[in-house]
Amino acid sequence: MDVTPEIERLLAQPGDVRRTSTDILKAKALLDWAPETPIDEGLQKFADWVNACYADWPVLDV
């Protein structure tokens, strides 16, 4: 996205989730659904969408 993030590592914050995971078994069973888009392709499509949606927004220097 042509941006270099500035990462500030902090201690755990109240409400932070220690561990996450996903399970699509319920979606598969109830909806007969399974993902078809590889993660790298999906992330690129999302980044392209964000860039297109906010292309005319001014960039804020924080």
PDB file of C-alpha atoms in Angstrom:
ATOM      1  CA  MET A   1       0.000   0.000   0.000  1.00  0.00           C
ATOM      2  CA  ASP A   2       3.049   2.226  -0.387  1.00  0.00           C
ATOM      3  CA  VAL A   3       3.191   2.904   3.348  1.00  0.00           C
ATOM      4  CA  THR A   4       5.842   1.859   5.828  1.00  0.00           C
ATOM      5  CA  PRO A   5       4.103   1.292   9.163  1.00  0.00           C
ATOM      6  CA  GLU A   6       5.585   2.579  12.388  1.00  0.00           C
ATOM      7  CA  ILE A   7       5.172  -0.221  14.917  1.00  0.00           C
ATOM      8  CA  GLU A   8       5.050   0.594  18.615  1.00  0.00           C
ATOM      9  CA  ARG A   9       5.127  -2.559  20.742  1.00  0.00           C
ATOM     10  CA  LEU A  10       3.157  -2.215  23.958  1.00  0.00           C
ATOM     11  CA  LEU A  11       2.320  -4.498  26.832  1.00  0.00           C
ATOM     12  CA  ALA A  12      -0.983  -6.362  26.641  1.00  0.00           C
ATOM     13  CA  GLN A  13      -3.948  -4.020  26.955  1.00  0.00           C
ATOM     14  CA  PRO A  14      -7.192  -4.697  28.852  1.00  0.00           C
ATOM     15  CA  GLY A  15      -9.496  -6.647  26.569  1.00  0.00           C
ATOM     16  CA  ASP A  16      -6.720  -7.973  24.303  1.00  0.00           C
ATOM     17  CA  VAL A  17      -7.348 -11.510  23.077  1.00  0.00           C
ATOM     18  CA  ARG A  18      -4.458 -13.806  23.975  1.00  0.00           C
ATOM     19  CA  ARG A  19      -4.983 -16.245  21.139  1.00  0.00           C
ATOM     20  CA  THR A  20      -7.325 -16.480  18.169  1.00  0.00           C
ATOM     21  CA  SER A  21      -8.181 -19.180  15.706  1.00  0.00           C
ATOM     22  CA  THR A  22     -10.877 -19.953  13.214  1.00  0.00           C
ATOM     23  CA  ASP A  23     -12.964 -22.954  12.396  1.00  0.00           C
ATOM     24  CA  ILE A  24     -15.225 -23.058   9.344  1.00  0.00           C
ATOM     25  CA  LEU A  25     -16.873 -26.376  10.225  1.00  0.00           C
ATOM     26  CA  LYS A  26     -20.165 -24.711  11.285  1.00  0.00           C
ATOM     27  CA  ALA A  27     -20.322 -22.625   8.086  1.00  0.00           C
ATOM     28  CA  LYS A  28     -19.564 -25.725   6.027  1.00  0.00           C
ATOM     29  CA  ALA A  29     -22.222 -27.775   7.825  1.00  0.00           C
ATOM     30  CA  LEU A  30     -24.975 -25.141   7.820  1.00  0.00           C
ATOM     31  CA  LEU A  31     -24.272 -23.370   4.537  1.00  0.00           C
ATOM     32  CA  ASP A  32     -22.208 -25.901   2.590  1.00  0.00           C
ATOM     33  CA  TRP A  33     -19.614 -23.120   2.316  1.00  0.00           C
ATOM     34  CA  ALA A  34     -15.844 -23.261   2.078  1.00  0.00           C
ATOM     35  CA  PRO A  35     -13.415 -20.447   1.278  1.00  0.00           C
ATOM     36  CA  GLU A  36     -12.122 -20.379  -2.296  1.00  0.00           C
ATOM     37  CA  THR A  37      -9.825 -17.346  -2.271  1.00  0.00           C
ATOM     38  CA  PRO A  38      -6.218 -17.895  -1.133  1.00  0.00           C
ATOM     39  CA  ILE A  39      -5.224 -15.576   1.732  1.00  0.00           C
ATOM     40  CA  ASP A  40      -2.564 -13.677  -0.255  1.00  0.00           C
ATOM     41  CA  GLU A  41      -5.032 -13.014  -3.084  1.00  0.00           C
ATOM     42  CA  GLY A  42      -7.763 -11.947  -0.661  1.00  0.00           C
ATOM     43  CA  LEU A  43      -5.453  -9.560   1.175  1.00  0.00           C
ATOM     44  CA  GLN A  44      -4.331  -7.999  -2.110  1.00  0.00           C
ATOM     45  CA  LYS A  45      -7.945  -7.556  -3.229  1.00  0.00           C
ATOM     46  CA  PHE A  46      -8.771  -5.923   0.108  1.00  0.00           C
ATOM     47  CA  ALA A  47      -5.766  -3.585  -0.121  1.00  0.00           C
ATOM     48  CA  ASP A  48      -6.749  -2.627  -3.677  1.00  0.00           C
ATOM     49  CA  TRP A  49     -10.305  -1.925  -2.509  1.00  0.00           C
ATOM     50  CA  VAL A  50      -9.127   0.243   0.405  1.00  0.00           C
ATOM     51  CA  ASN A  51      -6.805   2.205  -1.894  1.00  0.00           C
ATOM     52  CA  ALA A  52      -9.620   2.772  -4.394  1.00  0.00           C
ATOM     53  CA  CYS A  53     -12.143   3.804  -1.725  1.00  0.00           C
ATOM     54  CA  TYR A  54      -9.838   6.286  -0.049  1.00  0.00           C
ATOM     55  CA  ALA A  55      -7.867   7.523  -3.058  1.00  0.00           C
ATOM     56  CA  ASP A  56      -9.425  10.998  -2.830  1.00  0.00           C
ATOM     57  CA  TRP A  57      -9.097  11.347   0.952  1.00  0.00           C
ATOM     58  CA  PRO A  58      -6.355  13.629   2.244  1.00  0.00           C
ATOM     59  CA  VAL A  59      -3.475  11.913   3.993  1.00  0.00           C
ATOM     60  CA  LEU A  60      -3.209  12.882   7.640  1.00  0.00           C
ATOM     61  CA  ASP A  61       0.208  13.413   9.187  1.00  0.00           C
ATOM     62  CA  VAL A  62      -0.103  12.312  12.782  1.00  0.00           C
TER      63      VAL A  62
END
